CSV table of C-alpha atoms and ligand atoms in Angstrom, one decimal:
chain,number,residue,atom,x,y,z
A,1,MET,CA,-35.4,-89.2,-78.4
A,2,LYS,CA,-38.1,-89.0,-75.8
A,3,LEU,CA,-41.2,-90.6,-76.1
A,4,GLY,CA,-44.4,-90.1,-74.1
A,5,ILE,CA,-47.8,-90.5,-75.1
A,6,GLU,CA,-51.0,-91.0,-73.1
A,7,SER,CA,-53.5,-89.6,-75.0
A,8,GLU,CA,-54.7,-89.2,-78.7
A,9,ILE,CA,-55.6,-85.9,-78.4
A,10,SER,CA,-52.7,-83.7,-75.5
A,11,PRO,CA,-50.8,-81.6,-77.4
A,12,LEU,CA,-47.9,-83.1,-79.8
A,13,ALA,CA,-44.6,-82.4,-79.1
A,14,SER,CA,-43.1,-84.6,-82.1
A,15,VAL,CA,-44.3,-86.9,-84.7
A,16,VAL,CA,-41.9,-88.8,-87.3
A,17,LEU,CA,-43.4,-89.0,-91.2
A,18,HIS,CA,-42.6,-90.8,-94.3
A,19,THR,CA,-42.8,-88.6,-97.2
A,20,PRO,CA,-44.2,-91.0,-100.2
A,21,GLY,CA,-41.7,-91.3,-102.7
A,22,ALA,CA,-40.2,-93.7,-105.7
A,23,GLU,CA,-41.8,-96.9,-104.1
A,24,ILE,CA,-45.2,-95.5,-104.7
A,25,GLU,CA,-44.7,-95.5,-108.3
A,26,ALA,CA,-43.2,-99.2,-108.5
A,27,MET,CA,-46.9,-100.2,-108.0
A,28,THR,CA,-48.9,-101.1,-111.0
A,29,PRO,CA,-52.6,-101.1,-111.3
A,30,SER,CA,-52.5,-105.0,-111.1
A,31,THR,CA,-50.1,-105.4,-108.1
A,32,ALA,CA,-52.0,-102.4,-106.1
A,33,GLU,CA,-54.3,-105.0,-105.2
A,34,GLU,CA,-51.9,-106.8,-103.5
A,35,LEU,CA,-49.5,-104.2,-102.0
A,36,LEU,CA,-53.0,-102.7,-100.3
A,37,TYR,CA,-53.9,-99.9,-102.5
A,38,ASN,CA,-57.3,-99.3,-103.4
A,39,ASP,CA,-56.1,-97.9,-106.6
A,40,ILE,CA,-52.4,-96.8,-108.1
A,41,ILE,CA,-51.7,-92.9,-106.9
A,42,PRO,CA,-49.5,-90.1,-109.2
A,43,LEU,CA,-46.4,-89.4,-107.2
A,44,SER,CA,-45.8,-85.7,-107.7
A,45,VAL,CA,-49.6,-85.4,-106.8
A,46,VAL,CA,-49.1,-87.0,-103.5
A,47,GLN,CA,-46.2,-85.9,-102.4
A,48,SER,CA,-47.2,-82.0,-102.9
A,49,HIS,CA,-50.5,-82.8,-100.6
A,50,HIS,CA,-48.2,-85.1,-97.9
A,51,GLN,CA,-46.1,-81.8,-97.7
A,52,GLN,CA,-48.8,-80.0,-96.7
A,53,LEU,CA,-49.3,-82.2,-94.1
A,54,LYS,CA,-45.9,-81.8,-93.3
A,55,ASP,CA,-46.0,-78.5,-92.9
A,56,VAL,CA,-48.8,-77.8,-90.6
A,57,LEU,CA,-47.6,-80.4,-88.3
A,58,ASN,CA,-44.1,-78.3,-88.8
A,59,LEU,CA,-46.1,-75.5,-87.1
A,60,PHE,CA,-47.6,-77.5,-83.9
A,61,CYS,CA,-44.2,-79.5,-83.2
A,62,ASP,CA,-40.8,-81.3,-84.1
A,63,VAL,CA,-41.5,-83.4,-87.2
A,64,TYR,CA,-39.0,-86.5,-88.3
A,65,GLU,CA,-38.5,-88.5,-91.1
A,66,LEU,CA,-38.2,-91.8,-90.8
A,67,THR,CA,-35.5,-92.0,-93.8
A,68,ASP,CA,-33.5,-89.4,-91.9
A,69,LEU,CA,-34.0,-91.1,-88.2
A,70,ALA,CA,-32.8,-94.4,-89.8
A,71,GLU,CA,-29.7,-93.2,-91.7
A,72,THR,CA,-28.7,-92.1,-88.8
A,73,ALA,CA,-29.2,-95.5,-86.7
A,74,LEU,CA,-27.8,-97.4,-89.4
A,75,ARG,CA,-24.6,-95.6,-89.1
A,76,ASP,CA,-23.8,-98.0,-86.0
A,77,GLU,CA,-22.9,-101.4,-87.4
A,78,SER,CA,-24.1,-103.6,-85.8
A,79,LEU,CA,-27.8,-102.3,-85.7
A,80,ARG,CA,-27.1,-102.2,-89.6
A,81,SER,CA,-26.5,-105.9,-89.9
A,82,ARG,CA,-28.9,-106.8,-87.2
A,83,LEU,CA,-31.5,-105.0,-89.8
A,84,CYS,CA,-30.5,-106.6,-92.4
A,85,SER,CA,-30.2,-109.9,-91.0
A,86,GLU,CA,-33.9,-109.7,-89.8
A,87,ILE,CA,-35.3,-108.2,-93.5
A,88,ILE,CA,-33.6,-111.1,-95.4
A,89,GLY,CA,-34.5,-113.7,-92.7
A,90,ASP,CA,-38.1,-113.0,-92.8
A,91,ALA,CA,-38.2,-112.5,-96.3
A,92,THR,CA,-36.1,-115.8,-97.8
A,93,PRO,CA,-38.6,-118.2,-96.4
A,94,ARG,CA,-41.4,-116.9,-98.8
A,95,ALA,CA,-39.1,-116.4,-101.5
A,96,SER,CA,-38.2,-120.0,-102.4
A,97,GLU,CA,-35.5,-118.2,-104.3
A,98,GLU,CA,-32.6,-118.0,-102.0
A,99,ALA,CA,-30.1,-117.9,-104.3
A,100,ALA,CA,-31.4,-114.6,-106.0
A,101,TRP,CA,-31.3,-112.6,-102.7
A,102,THR,CA,-29.0,-109.8,-102.4
A,103,SER,CA,-26.3,-111.3,-100.0
A,104,LEU,CA,-26.3,-109.9,-96.3
A,105,GLU,CA,-22.7,-108.4,-97.1
A,106,GLU,CA,-23.6,-106.9,-100.4
A,107,LEU,CA,-26.6,-104.8,-98.2
A,108,LEU,CA,-24.1,-104.3,-96.0
A,109,ALA,CA,-22.0,-103.0,-98.1
A,110,LEU,CA,-24.0,-99.9,-98.7
A,111,PRO,CA,-23.6,-96.7,-96.7
A,112,PRO,CA,-26.1,-95.7,-94.4
A,113,GLY,CA,-28.4,-94.1,-96.7
A,114,GLU,CA,-28.3,-96.1,-99.6
A,115,LEU,CA,-29.3,-98.6,-97.6
A,116,VAL,CA,-31.9,-96.8,-96.4
A,117,ARG,CA,-32.8,-95.7,-100.0
A,118,ALA,CA,-32.8,-99.4,-101.0
A,119,LEU,CA,-34.7,-100.9,-98.4
A,120,VAL,CA,-37.5,-98.4,-99.0
A,121,GLU,CA,-37.8,-98.2,-103.1
A,122,GLY,CA,-37.3,-101.9,-103.7
A,123,ILE,CA,-33.9,-103.7,-104.8
A,124,PRO,CA,-34.8,-105.1,-108.2
A,125,LEU,CA,-33.6,-108.9,-109.0
A,126,ARG,CA,-30.8,-109.4,-110.6
A,127,ARG,CA,-31.2,-111.9,-114.0
A,128,ASP,CA,-28.0,-113.2,-113.7
A,129,SER,CA,-29.4,-117.2,-113.4
A,130,LEU,CA,-31.8,-119.0,-115.5
A,131,GLN,CA,-34.5,-118.9,-112.2
A,132,THR,CA,-33.7,-115.7,-112.3
A,133,PHE,CA,-34.2,-115.1,-115.9
A,134,LEU,CA,-37.1,-116.3,-116.2
A,135,SER,CA,-38.5,-115.4,-112.5
A,136,GLU,CA,-41.6,-113.3,-112.6
A,137,ARG,CA,-40.4,-111.3,-109.8
A,138,ARG,CA,-39.2,-107.6,-110.4
A,139,TYR,CA,-37.7,-107.2,-106.9
A,140,VAL,CA,-35.8,-109.5,-104.4
A,141,HIS,CA,-36.8,-107.2,-102.2
A,142,PRO,CA,-39.9,-105.5,-102.5
A,143,PRO,CA,-40.8,-101.8,-102.6
A,144,LEU,CA,-42.8,-100.0,-99.4
A,145,PRO,CA,-45.3,-98.2,-100.6
A,146,ASN,CA,-47.2,-98.7,-97.9
A,147,LEU,CA,-44.4,-96.6,-95.8
A,148,TYR,CA,-46.1,-93.5,-95.9
A,149,PHE,CA,-48.8,-94.7,-93.5
A,150,MET,CA,-46.7,-94.7,-90.5
A,151,ARG,CA,-49.1,-95.3,-87.8
A,152,ASP,CA,-48.8,-98.9,-88.2
A,153,SER,CA,-45.3,-100.1,-88.5
A,154,ALA,CA,-45.3,-98.9,-84.8
A,155,ALA,CA,-47.0,-96.8,-81.6
A,156,VAL,CA,-45.9,-95.4,-78.7
A,157,VAL,CA,-47.7,-96.6,-75.2
A,158,ARG,CA,-46.3,-94.3,-72.4
A,159,SER,CA,-43.0,-94.2,-72.8
A,160,GLY,CA,-42.8,-97.3,-74.2
A,161,LEU,CA,-42.3,-98.2,-77.9
A,162,VAL,CA,-44.5,-100.5,-79.7
A,163,THR,CA,-43.4,-101.9,-83.1
A,164,GLY,CA,-45.7,-103.8,-85.6
A,165,ALA,CA,-46.3,-107.5,-85.9
A,166,MET,CA,-47.6,-106.4,-89.7
A,167,ALA,CA,-50.0,-108.7,-90.9
A,168,TYR,CA,-49.2,-108.9,-94.6
A,169,PRO,CA,-45.7,-110.0,-95.5
A,170,VAL,CA,-45.6,-106.6,-98.1
A,171,ARG,CA,-45.5,-104.2,-95.0
A,172,ALA,CA,-43.6,-106.7,-92.7
A,173,PRO,CA,-39.7,-104.8,-93.6
A,174,GLU,CA,-41.5,-101.7,-92.3
A,175,SER,CA,-41.8,-102.4,-88.9
A,176,ARG,CA,-38.0,-104.1,-89.0
A,177,LEU,CA,-36.8,-100.8,-90.3
A,178,VAL,CA,-38.9,-98.3,-87.6
A,179,ALA,CA,-37.7,-100.0,-85.4
A,180,ALA,CA,-33.8,-99.8,-86.3
A,181,ALA,CA,-34.5,-95.8,-86.8
A,182,VAL,CA,-36.4,-95.2,-83.6
A,183,ALA,CA,-35.1,-98.1,-81.4
A,184,GLY,CA,-32.0,-96.9,-82.5
A,185,SER,CA,-32.0,-93.8,-80.9
A,186,LEU,CA,-33.7,-94.9,-77.7
A,187,GLY,CA,-32.1,-94.5,-74.3
A,188,THR,CA,-33.1,-96.8,-71.9
A,189,GLU,CA,-35.9,-94.6,-70.5
A,190,SER,CA,-37.7,-96.1,-73.1
A,191,PRO,CA,-38.5,-99.6,-72.8
A,192,LEU,CA,-39.4,-101.6,-76.4
A,193,LEU,CA,-42.7,-103.0,-75.2
A,194,PHE,CA,-43.6,-105.1,-77.9
A,195,ALA,CA,-41.1,-106.2,-80.8
A,196,GLY,CA,-43.6,-106.7,-83.3
A,197,GLY,CA,-41.2,-108.6,-85.9
A,198,ASP,CA,-40.1,-111.4,-83.8
A,199,GLU,CA,-43.6,-111.5,-82.0
A,200,ALA,CA,-44.8,-112.1,-86.0
A,201,ARG,CA,-42.8,-115.3,-86.1
A,202,ASN,CA,-45.0,-117.0,-83.2
A,203,GLY,CA,-48.3,-115.6,-85.0
A,204,CYS,CA,-48.9,-112.7,-83.5
A,205,ARG,CA,-50.4,-109.7,-85.4
A,206,LEU,CA,-50.5,-106.2,-84.6
A,207,GLU,CA,-50.8,-102.8,-86.2
A,208,GLY,CA,-50.8,-99.4,-84.9
A,209,GLY,CA,-53.4,-98.2,-86.4
A,210,ASP,CA,-56.1,-100.9,-84.1
A,211,LEU,CA,-54.1,-99.2,-81.4
A,212,LEU,CA,-56.0,-96.2,-79.6
A,213,VAL,CA,-54.0,-94.7,-76.5
A,214,LEU,CA,-57.1,-93.2,-74.6
A,215,GLY,CA,-55.1,-92.8,-71.1
A,216,PRO,CA,-52.0,-93.6,-69.5
A,217,ASN,CA,-54.0,-96.9,-67.8
A,218,LEU,CA,-56.4,-97.1,-71.2
A,219,LEU,CA,-55.8,-98.8,-74.4
A,220,ALA,CA,-58.8,-99.5,-77.1
A,221,VAL,CA,-57.3,-102.3,-79.4
A,222,GLY,CA,-59.4,-103.7,-82.6
A,223,VAL,CA,-59.2,-107.0,-83.3
A,224,SER,CA,-59.1,-107.4,-87.0
A,225,ASP,CA,-57.7,-108.4,-90.4
A,226,ARG,CA,-54.6,-106.7,-88.9
A,227,SER,CA,-54.6,-107.4,-85.3
A,228,ASN,CA,-55.3,-110.3,-83.5
A,229,ALA,CA,-55.7,-111.3,-79.9
A,230,ALA,CA,-52.9,-113.6,-79.1
A,231,ALA,CA,-50.7,-110.2,-79.6
A,232,ILE,CA,-52.9,-108.3,-77.4
A,233,ASP,CA,-52.4,-110.2,-74.8
A,234,ARG,CA,-48.6,-110.1,-75.2
A,235,LEU,CA,-48.9,-106.5,-75.4
A,236,THR,CA,-50.8,-106.2,-72.3
A,237,GLY,CA,-49.1,-108.5,-70.4
A,238,SER,CA,-45.7,-106.5,-71.3
A,239,ILE,CA,-47.1,-103.5,-70.4
A,240,LEU,CA,-48.3,-104.5,-67.1
A,241,GLN,CA,-44.7,-106.1,-66.3
A,242,THR,CA,-42.9,-102.9,-67.3
A,243,PHE,CA,-45.1,-99.9,-65.3
A,244,SER,CA,-46.6,-102.1,-62.9
A,245,GLU,CA,-50.1,-100.5,-62.6
A,246,PRO,CA,-53.7,-101.6,-63.3
A,247,LEU,CA,-54.6,-101.7,-67.4
A,248,ARG,CA,-57.8,-101.3,-68.7
A,249,VAL,CA,-58.2,-102.9,-72.3
A,250,ILE,CA,-61.2,-102.5,-74.5
A,251,ALA,CA,-60.8,-105.0,-77.2
A,252,VAL,CA,-63.3,-103.9,-80.2
A,253,PRO,CA,-63.6,-106.8,-82.7
A,254,LEU,CA,-64.2,-105.4,-85.9
A,255,PRO,CA,-65.9,-106.7,-89.2
A,256,GLN,CA,-63.3,-108.5,-91.5
A,257,GLN,CA,-63.8,-106.3,-94.7
A,258,ARG,CA,-61.7,-104.1,-96.2
A,259,PHE,CA,-63.2,-100.7,-95.5
A,260,ALA,CA,-62.3,-101.7,-91.6
A,261,ILE,CA,-59.0,-102.6,-91.5
A,262,HIS,CA,-58.0,-100.9,-88.6
A,263,LEU,CA,-60.3,-99.3,-85.3
A,264,ASP,CA,-59.1,-95.6,-86.5
A,265,MET,CA,-60.9,-96.0,-89.6
A,266,LEU,CA,-63.9,-96.2,-87.8
A,267,PHE,CA,-63.3,-93.8,-84.3
A,268,THR,CA,-60.9,-91.4,-83.6
A,269,MET,CA,-61.0,-88.9,-80.7
A,270,ILE,CA,-60.9,-85.5,-82.2
A,271,ASP,CA,-61.2,-83.4,-78.4
A,272,HIS,CA,-61.5,-84.4,-74.7
A,273,HIS,CA,-65.1,-85.6,-74.8
A,274,ARG,CA,-65.5,-85.9,-78.4
A,275,ALA,CA,-64.8,-88.8,-81.4
A,276,LEU,CA,-65.3,-88.9,-85.1
A,277,VAL,CA,-67.2,-92.4,-85.7
A,278,HIS,CA,-68.4,-94.4,-88.6
A,279,ALA,CA,-72.1,-94.4,-87.0
A,280,PRO,CA,-73.2,-97.9,-88.8
A,281,HIS,CA,-70.5,-99.6,-86.8
A,282,MET,CA,-70.5,-97.3,-83.6
A,283,LEU,CA,-73.8,-96.1,-83.2
A,284,GLY,CA,-77.7,-97.6,-84.2
A,285,ASN,CA,-78.9,-100.0,-83.6
A,286,SER,CA,-76.1,-102.8,-84.4
A,287,PRO,CA,-73.2,-101.2,-83.5
A,288,LEU,CA,-69.8,-103.6,-82.7
A,289,PRO,CA,-69.9,-104.7,-79.2
A,290,VAL,CA,-66.9,-104.9,-77.3
A,291,VAL,CA,-64.7,-106.5,-74.9
A,292,GLU,CA,-63.5,-104.5,-71.4
A,293,MET,CA,-60.5,-105.9,-69.8
A,294,TRP,CA,-59.3,-104.9,-66.7
A,295,ILE,CA,-55.8,-106.4,-65.5
A,296,GLU,CA,-53.7,-105.9,-62.1
A,297,PRO,CA,-50.4,-106.6,-61.7
A,298,GLY,CA,-50.3,-110.2,-60.3
A,299,ARG,CA,-53.8,-110.9,-61.0
A,300,LEU,CA,-56.0,-112.8,-63.3
A,301,PRO,CA,-57.7,-110.5,-65.8
A,302,THR,CA,-61.6,-110.1,-65.9
A,303,PHE,CA,-63.7,-109.7,-69.1
A,304,THR,CA,-67.1,-107.7,-69.4
A,305,ARG,CA,-68.8,-107.4,-72.3
A,306,HIS,CA,-70.4,-104.1,-73.3
A,307,THR,CA,-72.7,-103.4,-76.2
A,308,SER,CA,-70.2,-100.7,-77.5
A,309,LEU,CA,-67.1,-98.8,-77.2
A,310,LEU,CA,-69.2,-95.3,-76.5
A,311,ALA,CA,-71.1,-97.6,-73.6
A,312,CYS,CA,-68.2,-99.3,-72.5
A,313,LEU,CA,-66.8,-95.6,-72.3
A,314,ALA,CA,-69.6,-94.2,-70.8
A,315,THR,CA,-69.5,-96.7,-67.8
A,316,LEU,CA,-66.0,-95.7,-67.4
A,317,GLY,CA,-67.1,-91.7,-66.6
A,318,MET,CA,-65.9,-90.7,-70.6
A,319,GLU,CA,-69.0,-89.8,-71.7
A,320,ILE,CA,-68.2,-89.3,-75.6
A,321,GLU,CA,-70.2,-86.9,-77.9
A,322,PRO,CA,-69.4,-88.7,-81.5
A,323,ILE,CA,-69.4,-86.6,-84.3
A,324,LEU,CA,-70.8,-88.6,-87.3
A,325,CYS,CA,-68.4,-89.1,-90.1
A,326,GLY,CA,-70.6,-88.5,-93.2
A,327,GLY,CA,-73.5,-86.9,-91.4
A,328,GLU,CA,-76.7,-88.5,-91.1
A,329,ASN,CA,-76.5,-89.9,-94.6
A,330,PRO,CA,-76.0,-93.6,-95.0
A,331,VAL,CA,-74.6,-93.3,-98.3
A,332,LYS,CA,-72.5,-90.8,-97.2
A,333,GLN,CA,-71.2,-92.1,-94.3
A,334,GLU,CA,-70.1,-95.4,-96.3
A,335,ARG,CA,-68.3,-92.9,-99.2
A,336,GLU,CA,-66.7,-90.7,-96.6
A,337,GLN,CA,-65.9,-93.4,-94.3
A,338,TRP,CA,-64.2,-95.5,-97.4
A,339,LEU,CA,-62.4,-92.2,-98.2
A,340,SER,CA,-60.6,-91.7,-94.8
A,341,GLY,CA,-63.5,-89.6,-93.6
A,342,THR,CA,-63.2,-90.9,-89.6
A,343,ASN,CA,-59.9,-91.0,-89.7
A,344,ALA,CA,-58.7,-87.7,-88.3
A,345,PHE,CA,-55.1,-86.6,-86.3
A,346,ALA,CA,-55.6,-84.8,-83.1
A,347,VAL,CA,-52.7,-82.3,-82.8
A,348,ALA,CA,-54.5,-80.8,-79.5
A,349,PRO,CA,-57.7,-80.9,-78.1
A,350,GLY,CA,-60.3,-79.9,-80.2
A,351,GLN,CA,-57.5,-79.2,-83.3
A,352,ILE,CA,-57.2,-81.5,-85.6
A,353,LEU,CA,-56.3,-82.6,-89.4
A,354,VAL,CA,-58.9,-84.5,-91.8
A,355,TYR,CA,-58.9,-84.5,-95.4
A,356,ASP,CA,-60.6,-82.3,-97.5
A,357,CYS,CA,-62.9,-84.3,-99.7
A,358,ASN,CA,-64.8,-85.6,-97.2
A,359,THR,CA,-67.6,-82.5,-97.1
A,360,ALA,CA,-70.6,-83.8,-95.3
A,361,THR,CA,-68.0,-85.0,-92.4
A,362,LEU,CA,-66.8,-81.1,-92.8
A,363,GLU,CA,-70.4,-79.8,-92.2
A,364,GLU,CA,-70.6,-82.1,-89.3
A,365,LEU,CA,-67.4,-80.6,-87.7
A,366,ALA,CA,-68.7,-76.8,-88.5
A,367,ARG,CA,-72.0,-77.9,-87.0
A,368,ALA,CA,-69.7,-78.9,-83.7
A,369,GLY,CA,-68.0,-75.8,-83.4
A,370,PHE,CA,-64.7,-76.6,-85.7
A,371,ARG,CA,-63.6,-73.6,-88.2
A,372,ILE,CA,-62.5,-75.6,-91.1
A,373,ARG,CA,-59.4,-74.1,-92.6
A,374,THR,CA,-57.6,-75.6,-95.4
A,375,ALA,CA,-54.2,-76.5,-94.9
A,376,LEU,CA,-52.6,-74.3,-97.5
A,377,ASP,CA,-54.6,-71.0,-95.7
A,378,PHE,CA,-53.3,-72.1,-92.4
A,379,ILE,CA,-49.7,-72.2,-93.5
A,380,THR,CA,-49.8,-68.9,-95.3
A,381,GLU,CA,-50.8,-67.2,-92.2
A,382,ASN,CA,-48.7,-69.2,-90.0
A,383,THR,CA,-50.6,-68.4,-86.6
A,384,PRO,CA,-50.9,-71.0,-83.9
A,385,PRO,CA,-53.9,-71.0,-83.0
A,386,ALA,CA,-55.6,-70.2,-79.7
A,387,PRO,CA,-55.4,-73.2,-77.3
A,388,GLU,CA,-59.4,-72.5,-76.8
A,389,GLU,CA,-60.2,-72.9,-80.5
A,390,CYS,CA,-61.6,-76.2,-82.3
A,391,LEU,CA,-60.0,-76.3,-85.8
A,392,ALA,CA,-60.4,-79.0,-88.7
A,393,ILE,CA,-57.3,-78.0,-90.9
A,394,THR,CA,-58.4,-79.9,-94.5
A,395,ILE,CA,-55.5,-82.0,-96.2
A,396,PRO,CA,-56.3,-82.7,-100.0
A,397,GLY,CA,-57.1,-86.1,-99.6
A,398,ALA,CA,-58.6,-87.6,-102.9
A,399,GLU,CA,-55.1,-89.2,-103.5
A,400,LEU,CA,-53.8,-89.9,-100.4
A,401,ALA,CA,-57.1,-91.6,-99.4
A,402,ARG,CA,-56.6,-94.3,-102.1
A,403,GLY,CA,-53.6,-95.7,-100.3
A,404,GLY,CA,-56.5,-96.8,-97.8
A,405,GLY,CA,-55.7,-94.5,-95.1
A,406,GLY,CA,-56.0,-90.7,-93.6
A,407,PRO,CA,-53.8,-88.4,-91.5
A,408,ARG,CA,-54.2,-90.3,-88.7
A,409,CYS,CA,-52.8,-93.4,-90.6
A,410,MET,CA,-49.9,-91.0,-91.8
A,411,THR,CA,-48.5,-90.2,-88.3
A,412,LEU,CA,-46.3,-91.5,-85.5
A,413,PRO,CA,-46.7,-89.5,-82.6
A,414,LEU,CA,-43.6,-89.8,-80.8
A,415,GLN,CA,-44.5,-87.8,-77.5
A,416,ARG,CA,-47.4,-85.3,-76.6
A,417,ARG,CA,-47.6,-83.1,-73.4
A,418,ASP,CA,-49.2,-85.2,-71.1
A,419,ARG,CA,-50.8,-82.0,-69.1
A,420,PHE,CA,-54.0,-80.7,-71.1
A,421,PRO,CA,-54.3,-77.2,-71.5
A,422,SER,CA,-57.8,-76.1,-69.0
A,423,ARG,CA,-59.9,-76.0,-72.2
A,424,ARG,CA,-63.9,-75.3,-71.5
A,425,ASP,CA,-64.0,-78.4,-68.9
B,1,LIG,N1,-53.6,-96.8,-89.5
B,1,LIG,C1,-54.5,-97.6,-90.7
B,1,LIG,N2,-55.8,-97.3,-90.6
B,1,LIG,N3,-53.8,-97.3,-91.9
B,1,LIG,C2,-54.4,-97.7,-92.9
B,1,LIG,C3,-52.9,-98.3,-93.5
B,1,LIG,C4,-53.6,-98.9,-95.4
B,1,LIG,C5,-52.7,-99.5,-96.1
B,1,LIG,N4,-52.8,-99.6,-97.6
B,1,LIG,C6,-52.7,-100.9,-95.6
B,1,LIG,O1,-53.5,-101.2,-95.9
B,1,LIG,O2,-52.5,-101.5,-94.6
């Protein structure tokens, strides 16, 4: 498997998805919040909406299901044993019910496919002792309802893999699973830049939704509820060491509030010089200030403060035209950002996937020259768009968005073709 990501927008070659499954139905209204959802969602509906995302992506690139990758990788016994030990090791200190834990031997006895299913859909607690009989827990290993947000548990930077140091324990096994699935099939050309599962044990926090690859040597990283400065320092150190080239990192401190889980909920690149933005925090009188960090191999980093991400990018010669999520109306801006209206995913420059429910955002995109097409129309017609066409393909979003993310959050791109087709500029 080849990794190569040097931008947010160049034509997509391969991507990993996870189709939501039974893990979604384990959630109840009373557990939704601790499972990081805004509400419960009906499985049959989100599956069919997610299928539209998958069908569209299939017309552009190779699409892998995480569980297929994991099942193949876990045929390797040593990988299987490492993954199970890691997951048990991460969970046991919290469980205080060590005895209740399904033993390593039991997990290892499962064939790879069943093991993957158990890890994704959860392993129910066996009521075979007084302690477990009286326990309020339903699972010894909880289901992973956030797994369809493939973006967060891993990221690719150039030819290297980053696995997430998940901020909340409910998501920790995702990073271990994706590390086994993807790292298991990587050759030596693809370095592991950041082993998030292990880094999390040292207090690092880093999720892919905060990591934007704006160029081969340019990253924007949210410092958020989910990602901390310690992790960004560790990651930049590793990138520097691996590629031995200067690196610029723009750190964007985010408000620690639910609407701003990750940087990609406030800003996503959709074309060479255009981004969808959440205006209240990216533009106007009080945009989020940022810190530009410039690091050269063997030197100490230098730091420069800027008034906003867009102002910082402008000093680097990247003049970004902002397209407003929700348009000019502050109420619509707030509502549509909450429904992941800013969270677009580019399959090529100027060709993006967005949710259909954010109508004011779609109007802005149309005004900016994007043709709006539903995923179903696009799939039925099955003709790839001309490279110069600006296109926003809409996926039904009302239900998927309740999980707390949009099209960018649901995709883990592995490879983009690094040469842009020469278009417009
Ligand atoms: N890249 C993103 N913005 N991901 C959104 C993740 C949503 C998920 N429920 C969580 O809270 O973790």
